[in-house]
PDB file of C-alpha atoms and ligand atoms in Angstrom:
ATOM      1  CA  MET A   1      -0.025   0.008   0.004  1.00  0.00           C
ATOM      2  CA  LEU A   2       1.427   3.348  -1.053  1.00  0.00           C
ATOM      3  CA  ILE A   3       1.182   6.161   1.510  1.00  0.00           C
ATOM      4  CA  ASP A   4       0.470   9.869   0.825  1.00  0.00           C
ATOM      5  CA  ALA A   5       0.844  11.144   4.326  1.00  0.00           C
ATOM      6  CA  HIS A   6       0.167  14.751   3.335  1.00  0.00           C
ATOM      7  CA  ALA A   7      -1.965  15.863   0.383  1.00  0.00           C
ATOM      8  CA  HIS A   8      -4.029  18.829  -0.513  1.00  0.00           C
ATOM      9  CA  PHE A   9      -7.015  17.755  -2.558  1.00  0.00           C
ATOM     10  CA  ALA A  10      -6.843  19.254  -6.128  1.00  0.00           C
ATOM     11  CA  THR A  11      -9.482  17.605  -8.355  1.00  0.00           C
ATOM     12  CA  PRO A  12     -12.057  14.733  -8.320  1.00  0.00           C
ATOM     13  CA  ASP A  13     -10.007  13.237 -11.195  1.00  0.00           C
ATOM     14  CA  GLU A  14      -7.264  12.266  -8.727  1.00  0.00           C
ATOM     15  CA  LEU A  15      -9.503   9.987  -6.614  1.00  0.00           C
ATOM     16  CA  PRO A  16      -9.324   6.920  -9.002  1.00  0.00           C
ATOM     17  CA  ALA A  17      -5.507   7.242  -8.948  1.00  0.00           C
ATOM     18  CA  ARG A  18      -5.657   7.126  -5.120  1.00  0.00           C
ATOM     19  CA  ALA A  19      -7.656   3.884  -5.002  1.00  0.00           C
ATOM     20  CA  HIS A  20      -4.592   2.068  -3.697  1.00  0.00           C
ATOM     21  CA  VAL A  21      -2.955   4.991  -1.974  1.00  0.00           C
ATOM     22  CA  ARG A  22      -3.666   5.515   1.791  1.00  0.00           C
ATOM     23  CA  THR A  23      -4.010   9.297   1.770  1.00  0.00           C
ATOM     24  CA  VAL A  24      -4.190  11.919   4.501  1.00  0.00           C
ATOM     25  CA  PHE A  25      -6.022  14.904   2.982  1.00  0.00           C
ATOM     26  CA  CYS A  26      -5.130  18.155   4.678  1.00  0.00           C
ATOM     27  CA  GLY A  27      -7.654  20.961   5.422  1.00  0.00           C
ATOM     28  CA  THR A  28      -6.140  24.358   6.000  1.00  0.00           C
ATOM     29  CA  ASP A  29      -9.173  26.626   6.355  1.00  0.00           C
ATOM     30  CA  PRO A  30     -12.927  26.028   6.906  1.00  0.00           C
ATOM     31  CA  VAL A  31     -13.639  25.296   3.254  1.00  0.00           C
ATOM     32  CA  SER A  32     -10.789  22.890   2.530  1.00  0.00           C
ATOM     33  CA  ALA A  33     -11.257  21.282   5.952  1.00  0.00           C
ATOM     34  CA  ALA A  34     -14.894  20.517   5.138  1.00  0.00           C
ATOM     35  CA  THR A  35     -13.705  19.023   1.835  1.00  0.00           C
ATOM     36  CA  ALA A  36     -10.959  16.917   3.514  1.00  0.00           C
ATOM     37  CA  LEU A  37     -13.526  15.443   6.004  1.00  0.00           C
ATOM     38  CA  SER A  38     -16.069  14.796   3.236  1.00  0.00           C
ATOM     39  CA  LEU A  39     -13.493  12.771   1.297  1.00  0.00           C
ATOM     40  CA  ARG A  40     -12.876  10.355   4.149  1.00  0.00           C
ATOM     41  CA  SER A  41     -13.191   6.626   3.321  1.00  0.00           C
ATOM     42  CA  GLU A  42     -11.459   3.395   4.314  1.00  0.00           C
ATOM     43  CA  ASN A  43      -8.206   4.604   2.816  1.00  0.00           C
ATOM     44  CA  ARG A  44      -8.662   8.341   3.128  1.00  0.00           C
ATOM     45  CA  LEU A  45      -8.148  10.269   6.321  1.00  0.00           C
ATOM     46  CA  ALA A  46      -8.286  13.955   7.137  1.00  0.00           C
ATOM     47  CA  ALA A  47      -5.938  16.228   8.976  1.00  0.00           C
ATOM     48  CA  CYS A  48      -7.370  19.703   9.575  1.00  0.00           C
ATOM     49  CA  ALA A  49      -6.027  22.824  11.283  1.00  0.00           C
ATOM     50  CA  LEU A  50      -5.476  26.581  10.718  1.00  0.00           C
ATOM     51  CA  HIS A  51      -2.500  26.901   8.319  1.00  0.00           C
ATOM     52  CA  PRO A  52      -0.026  29.676   9.096  1.00  0.00           C
ATOM     53  CA  TRP A  53      -0.810  31.332   5.750  1.00  0.00           C
ATOM     54  CA  TYR A  54      -4.449  31.835   6.858  1.00  0.00           C
ATOM     55  CA  ALA A  55      -3.807  32.671  10.522  1.00  0.00           C
ATOM     56  CA  ASP A  56      -4.947  36.295   9.957  1.00  0.00           C
ATOM     57  CA  ARG A  57      -8.160  35.296   8.089  1.00  0.00           C
ATOM     58  CA  PHE A  58      -9.623  32.667  10.362  1.00  0.00           C
ATOM     59  CA  THR A  59      -9.496  31.686  14.034  1.00  0.00           C
ATOM     60  CA  VAL A  60      -8.545  28.395  15.609  1.00  0.00           C
ATOM     61  CA  ALA A  61     -12.056  28.327  17.056  1.00  0.00           C
ATOM     62  CA  GLU A  62     -13.505  28.284  13.501  1.00  0.00           C
ATOM     63  CA  LEU A  63     -11.365  25.217  12.691  1.00  0.00           C
ATOM     64  CA  LEU A  64     -12.116  23.436  15.957  1.00  0.00           C
ATOM     65  CA  PRO A  65     -15.159  21.411  14.695  1.00  0.00           C
ATOM     66  CA  PHE A  66     -12.995  20.147  11.865  1.00  0.00           C
ATOM     67  CA  ILE A  67     -10.012  19.450  14.053  1.00  0.00           C
ATOM     68  CA  ARG A  68     -12.178  17.323  16.394  1.00  0.00           C
ATOM     69  CA  GLU A  69     -13.010  15.042  13.548  1.00  0.00           C
ATOM     70  CA  SER A  70      -9.408  14.713  12.263  1.00  0.00           C
ATOM     71  CA  ALA A  71      -6.934  11.887  12.566  1.00  0.00           C
ATOM     72  CA  ALA A  72      -4.162  14.437  13.092  1.00  0.00           C
ATOM     73  CA  LEU A  73      -3.964  18.223  13.687  1.00  0.00           C
ATOM     74  CA  GLY A  74      -2.199  19.989  10.867  1.00  0.00           C
ATOM     75  CA  GLU A  75      -0.656  21.424   9.098  1.00  0.00           C
ATOM     76  CA  ILE A  76       0.306  23.974  11.680  1.00  0.00           C
ATOM     77  CA  GLY A  77       3.511  25.985  12.125  1.00  0.00           C
ATOM     78  CA  LEU A  78       5.278  29.176  11.163  1.00  0.00           C
ATOM     79  CA  ASP A  79       6.452  30.549   7.800  1.00  0.00           C
ATOM     80  CA  SER A  80       8.751  33.505   7.238  1.00  0.00           C
ATOM     81  CA  VAL A  81       9.346  32.822   3.507  1.00  0.00           C
ATOM     82  CA  TRP A  82       6.102  32.291   1.643  1.00  0.00           C
ATOM     83  CA  THR A  83       3.627  34.544   3.483  1.00  0.00           C
ATOM     84  CA  ASP A  84       3.330  38.059   4.835  1.00  0.00           C
ATOM     85  CA  VAL A  85       1.081  37.056   7.677  1.00  0.00           C
ATOM     86  CA  ASN A  86       2.334  38.824  10.828  1.00  0.00           C
ATOM     87  CA  MET A  87       4.605  36.521  12.803  1.00  0.00           C
ATOM     88  CA  ALA A  88       2.930  37.333  16.143  1.00  0.00           C
ATOM     89  CA  VAL A  89      -0.442  36.262  14.636  1.00  0.00           C
ATOM     90  CA  GLN A  90       1.143  33.097  13.355  1.00  0.00           C
ATOM     91  CA  ARG A  91       2.807  32.350  16.701  1.00  0.00           C
ATOM     92  CA  GLU A  92      -0.528  32.637  18.517  1.00  0.00           C
ATOM     93  CA  ALA A  93      -2.330  30.277  16.223  1.00  0.00           C
ATOM     94  CA  PHE A  94       0.627  27.821  16.341  1.00  0.00           C
ATOM     95  CA  ALA A  95       0.941  27.810  20.139  1.00  0.00           C
ATOM     96  CA  GLY A  96      -2.854  27.595  20.563  1.00  0.00           C
ATOM     97  CA  GLN A  97      -3.054  24.576  18.259  1.00  0.00           C
ATOM     98  CA  LEU A  98      -0.080  22.805  19.865  1.00  0.00           C
ATOM     99  CA  ASP A  99      -1.860  23.137  23.213  1.00  0.00           C
ATOM    100  CA  LEU A 100      -5.055  21.943  21.641  1.00  0.00           C
ATOM    101  CA  ALA A 101      -3.393  18.876  20.141  1.00  0.00           C
ATOM    102  CA  GLN A 102      -1.857  17.959  23.449  1.00  0.00           C
ATOM    103  CA  ARG A 103      -5.285  18.271  25.144  1.00  0.00           C
ATOM    104  CA  LEU A 104      -7.091  16.276  22.482  1.00  0.00           C
ATOM    105  CA  GLY A 105      -4.300  13.641  22.219  1.00  0.00           C
ATOM    106  CA  LEU A 106      -3.818  14.283  18.568  1.00  0.00           C
ATOM    107  CA  PRO A 107      -0.569  13.897  16.531  1.00  0.00           C
ATOM    108  CA  VAL A 108       0.514  17.075  14.742  1.00  0.00           C
ATOM    109  CA  VAL A 109       1.693  17.858  11.212  1.00  0.00           C
ATOM    110  CA  LEU A 110       4.179  20.716  10.943  1.00  0.00           C
ATOM    111  CA  HIS A 111       4.998  23.403   8.328  1.00  0.00           C
ATOM    112  CA  THR A 112       8.335  24.871   9.257  1.00  0.00           C
ATOM    113  CA  LYS A 113       9.407  27.172   6.331  1.00  0.00           C
ATOM    114  CA  GLY A 114      12.202  29.538   7.408  1.00  0.00           C
ATOM    115  CA  MET A 115      11.298  29.046  11.084  1.00  0.00           C
ATOM    116  CA  GLU A 116      12.952  25.634  11.612  1.00  0.00           C
ATOM    117  CA  GLY A 117      15.126  26.629  14.609  1.00  0.00           C
ATOM    118  CA  GLU A 118      12.349  28.261  16.649  1.00  0.00           C
ATOM    119  CA  ILE A 119       9.871  25.487  15.884  1.00  0.00           C
ATOM    120  CA  ALA A 120      12.312  22.741  16.943  1.00  0.00           C
ATOM    121  CA  ARG A 121      12.703  24.536  20.311  1.00  0.00           C
ATOM    122  CA  THR A 122       9.022  25.088  20.762  1.00  0.00           C
ATOM    123  CA  LEU A 123       8.220  21.463  20.039  1.00  0.00           C
ATOM    124  CA  ARG A 124      10.393  20.243  22.933  1.00  0.00           C
ATOM    125  CA  GLY A 125       7.579  21.347  25.230  1.00  0.00           C
ATOM    126  CA  TYR A 126       5.182  18.832  23.631  1.00  0.00           C
ATOM    127  CA  ASP A 127       5.259  15.019  23.601  1.00  0.00           C
ATOM    128  CA  MET A 128       2.490  14.156  21.061  1.00  0.00           C
ATOM    129  CA  PRO A 129       3.668  12.457  17.863  1.00  0.00           C
ATOM    130  CA  LYS A 130       5.115  15.165  15.597  1.00  0.00           C
ATOM    131  CA  LEU A 131       5.376  14.887  11.821  1.00  0.00           C
ATOM    132  CA  VAL A 132       7.514  17.426   9.942  1.00  0.00           C
ATOM    133  CA  HIS A 133       6.174  17.728   6.413  1.00  0.00           C
ATOM    134  CA  TRP A 134       8.569  18.199   3.487  1.00  0.00           C
ATOM    135  CA  TYR A 135      11.443  19.372   5.619  1.00  0.00           C
ATOM    136  CA  SER A 136      13.796  21.284   3.286  1.00  0.00           C
ATOM    137  CA  CYS A 137      16.203  23.159   5.514  1.00  0.00           C
ATOM    138  CA  GLU A 138      19.968  22.441   5.619  1.00  0.00           C
ATOM    139  CA  ASP A 139      20.031  23.164   9.419  1.00  0.00           C
ATOM    140  CA  TYR A 140      18.418  21.948  12.649  1.00  0.00           C
ATOM    141  CA  LEU A 141      17.543  18.516  11.250  1.00  0.00           C
ATOM    142  CA  ASP A 142      19.169  16.745  14.244  1.00  0.00           C
ATOM    143  CA  GLU A 143      17.064  18.823  16.692  1.00  0.00           C
ATOM    144  CA  TYR A 144      13.960  17.167  15.169  1.00  0.00           C
ATOM    145  CA  ILE A 145      15.419  13.727  14.919  1.00  0.00           C
ATOM    146  CA  ASP A 146      16.460  13.831  18.563  1.00  0.00           C
ATOM    147  CA  GLN A 147      12.847  14.431  19.512  1.00  0.00           C
ATOM    148  CA  GLY A 148      11.677  11.367  17.684  1.00  0.00           C
ATOM    149  CA  CYS A 149       9.858  13.363  15.001  1.00  0.00           C
ATOM    150  CA  TRP A 150       8.447  11.731  11.928  1.00  0.00           C
ATOM    151  CA  PHE A 151       9.259  13.196   8.470  1.00  0.00           C
ATOM    152  CA  THR A 152       7.689  13.125   5.066  1.00  0.00           C
ATOM    153  CA  VAL A 153       9.938  13.089   2.025  1.00  0.00           C
ATOM    154  CA  GLY A 154       9.194  15.979  -0.302  1.00  0.00           C
ATOM    155  CA  PRO A 155       8.466  15.377  -3.982  1.00  0.00           C
ATOM    156  CA  ASP A 156      11.475  17.413  -4.996  1.00  0.00           C
ATOM    157  CA  HIS A 157      13.950  15.007  -3.436  1.00  0.00           C
ATOM    158  CA  ALA A 158      15.791  14.264  -6.677  1.00  0.00           C
ATOM    159  CA  GLY A 159      17.077  17.823  -6.905  1.00  0.00           C
ATOM    160  CA  ASN A 160      17.013  19.016  -3.276  1.00  0.00           C
ATOM    161  CA  PRO A 161      20.034  18.196  -1.061  1.00  0.00           C
ATOM    162  CA  ALA A 162      18.165  19.127   2.142  1.00  0.00           C
ATOM    163  CA  VAL A 163      15.447  16.595   1.327  1.00  0.00           C
ATOM    164  CA  GLN A 164      18.133  14.041   0.475  1.00  0.00           C
ATOM    165  CA  ALA A 165      19.568  14.657   3.964  1.00  0.00           C
ATOM    166  CA  VAL A 166      16.190  13.837   5.474  1.00  0.00           C
ATOM    167  CA  ILE A 167      16.056  10.553   3.534  1.00  0.00           C
ATOM    168  CA  ARG A 168      19.567   9.608   4.590  1.00  0.00           C
ATOM    169  CA  ARG A 169      19.669  10.701   8.146  1.00  0.00           C
ATOM    170  CA  VAL A 170      16.186  10.082   9.517  1.00  0.00           C
ATOM    171  CA  PRO A 171      15.756   6.486  10.817  1.00  0.00           C
ATOM    172  CA  LEU A 172      13.729   4.254   8.594  1.00  0.00           C
ATOM    173  CA  ASP A 173      11.076   3.952  11.319  1.00  0.00           C
ATOM    174  CA  ARG A 174      10.423   7.673  11.181  1.00  0.00           C
ATOM    175  CA  LEU A 175      10.090   8.171   7.373  1.00  0.00           C
ATOM    176  CA  LEU A 176       6.904   8.730   5.376  1.00  0.00           C
ATOM    177  CA  THR A 177       6.099   9.583   1.837  1.00  0.00           C
ATOM    178  CA  GLU A 178       3.928  12.518   0.533  1.00  0.00           C
ATOM    179  CA  THR A 179       2.864  14.341  -2.615  1.00  0.00           C
ATOM    180  CA  ASP A 180       1.573  17.474  -0.770  1.00  0.00           C
ATOM    181  CA  GLY A 181      -1.086  17.241  -3.540  1.00  0.00           C
ATOM    182  CA  LEU A 182      -1.011  17.458  -7.341  1.00  0.00           C
ATOM    183  CA  ASP A 183      -0.397  21.180  -7.353  1.00  0.00           C
ATOM    184  CA  ALA A 184       2.768  20.722  -5.261  1.00  0.00           C
ATOM    185  CA  VAL A 185       3.934  17.899  -7.548  1.00  0.00           C
ATOM    186  CA  ALA A 186       3.542  20.175 -10.512  1.00  0.00           C
ATOM    187  CA  TRP A 187       5.535  22.917  -8.673  1.00  0.00           C
ATOM    188  CA  ALA A 188       8.251  20.490  -7.534  1.00  0.00           C
ATOM    189  CA  LEU A 189       8.742  18.922 -10.938  1.00  0.00           C
ATOM    190  CA  ASN A 190       8.078  22.103 -12.930  1.00  0.00           C
ATOM    191  CA  ARG A 191       5.581  20.538 -15.288  1.00  0.00           C
ATOM    192  CA  PRO A 192       1.790  20.008 -15.295  1.00  0.00           C
ATOM    193  CA  ALA A 193       0.824  17.212 -12.965  1.00  0.00           C
ATOM    194  CA  THR A 194      -1.584  14.440 -13.963  1.00  0.00           C
ATOM    195  CA  PRO A 195      -3.238  11.956 -11.541  1.00  0.00           C
ATOM    196  CA  ASP A 196      -0.857   9.100 -12.581  1.00  0.00           C
ATOM    197  CA  MET A 197       2.020  11.194 -11.089  1.00  0.00           C
ATOM    198  CA  ILE A 198       0.699  10.546  -7.626  1.00  0.00           C
ATOM    199  CA  GLY A 199       1.734   6.934  -7.604  1.00  0.00           C
ATOM    200  CA  GLU A 200       4.886   7.731  -9.578  1.00  0.00           C
ATOM    201  CA  THR A 201       5.941  10.385  -7.022  1.00  0.00           C
ATOM    202  CA  LEU A 202       5.337   8.146  -4.042  1.00  0.00           C
ATOM    203  CA  ARG A 203       7.176   5.206  -5.707  1.00  0.00           C
ATOM    204  CA  GLY A 204      10.069   7.504  -6.537  1.00  0.00           C
ATOM    205  CA  GLU A 205      10.345   8.537  -2.899  1.00  0.00           C
ATOM    206  CA  LEU A 206      10.159   4.874  -1.737  1.00  0.00           C
ATOM    207  CA  ARG A 207      13.060   3.980  -4.119  1.00  0.00           C
ATOM    208  CA  ALA A 208      15.139   6.820  -2.669  1.00  0.00           C
ATOM    209  CA  ILE A 209      14.357   5.720   0.872  1.00  0.00           C
ATOM    210  CA  ALA A 210      15.122   2.070  -0.008  1.00  0.00           C
ATOM    211  CA  ALA A 211      18.507   2.963  -1.629  1.00  0.00           C
ATOM    212  CA  ALA A 212      19.541   5.111   1.325  1.00  0.00           C
ATOM    213  CA  HIS A 213      18.623   2.525   3.975  1.00  0.00           C
ATOM    214  CA  GLY A 214      19.765  -0.537   2.091  1.00  0.00           C
ATOM    215  CA  VAL A 215      16.358  -2.297   1.831  1.00  0.00           C
ATOM    216  CA  HIS A 216      14.207  -3.474  -1.046  1.00  0.00           C
ATOM    217  CA  PRO A 217      11.592  -0.938  -2.262  1.00  0.00           C
ATOM    218  CA  ALA A 218       8.884  -3.390  -1.336  1.00  0.00           C
ATOM    219  CA  GLU A 219      10.210  -3.447   2.232  1.00  0.00           C
ATOM    220  CA  ALA A 220      10.415   0.388   2.281  1.00  0.00           C
ATOM    221  CA  GLU A 221       6.801   0.486   1.212  1.00  0.00           C
ATOM    222  CA  ASP A 222       5.699  -1.833   4.093  1.00  0.00           C
ATOM    223  CA  ARG A 223       7.786   0.106   6.611  1.00  0.00           C
ATOM    224  CA  VAL A 224       6.345   3.447   5.498  1.00  0.00           C
ATOM    225  CA  ALA A 225       2.814   2.087   5.771  1.00  0.00           C
ATOM    226  CA  GLU A 226       3.545   0.816   9.270  1.00  0.00           C
ATOM    227  CA  ASN A 227       5.054   4.202  10.168  1.00  0.00           C
ATOM    228  CA  LEU A 228       1.861   6.050   9.223  1.00  0.00           C
ATOM    229  CA  GLU A 229      -0.235   3.822  11.516  1.00  0.00           C
ATOM    230  CA  ARG A 230       2.236   4.197  14.357  1.00  0.00           C
ATOM    231  CA  PHE A 231       2.256   7.994  13.927  1.00  0.00           C
ATOM    232  CA  LEU A 232      -1.532   8.227  13.877  1.00  0.00           C
ATOM    233  CA  SER A 233      -1.974   5.847  16.801  1.00  0.00           C
ATOM    234  CA  GLY A 234       0.487   7.786  18.969  1.00  0.00           C
ATOM    235  CA  HIS A 235       2.793   4.946  19.525  1.00  0.00           C
ATOM    236  CA  GLY A 236       6.303   6.250  19.048  1.00  0.00           C
ATOM    237  CA  GLY A 237       8.128   3.018  19.932  1.00  0.00           C
ATOM    238  CA  ALA A 238      11.334   2.575  21.812  1.00  0.00           C
ATOM    239  CA  GLY A 239      13.808   5.374  22.524  1.00  0.00           C
ATOM    240  CA  LEU A 240      11.463   8.268  23.153  1.00  0.00           C
TER     241      LEU A 240
HETATM  242 ZN1  LIG B   1       0.778  21.089   2.697  1.00  0.00          ZN
END
């Protein structure tokens, strides 16, 4: 079973291509959160929360009904690169949602762009399972690994040394695959994305994981599938 641990829904056309892909659809605002929840099925889960890009447009309270129905709380975090949303506003939404996740016993999915150092320090105060999505920073990786964080491999791994470092240095029992959705695949590969690229992208990530960790791609696929269930069930395993 292929795993897409973090995806934004783009088009109904992608659903047939996801028939054999266990997918966590992410809702970032009230509209996309309602969509993510409506798409749930045996192999489709939802992770909803207030995304840092929208922290000045909506409140955590508005997302709460969607968060309560979610398998994980996310994506949440801070971003100093791709948004102009005031950092104090972002921090308030981030801290509030970390506290909420801790209270509700939900794992969290993290967006860390440009704020990797601060987020690594903040996370030390929380012990729920933590998944860092598409980590692509050359620094601070060990500060997340030390905390037992999970990581998704970004679709741009072939050309991104920071993502390659994640594949190489994160233990195999903490690695997951993701597309971030078809729009992100198109962005990462710099060409229009079609639904068949979902499976292709995830299998490419599995091959890279398998090569780095010295296992067969089929074993990497099984391990990644187990990792998602462990992340969602809150069982970190030994060493935490
Ligand atoms: Zn995302």
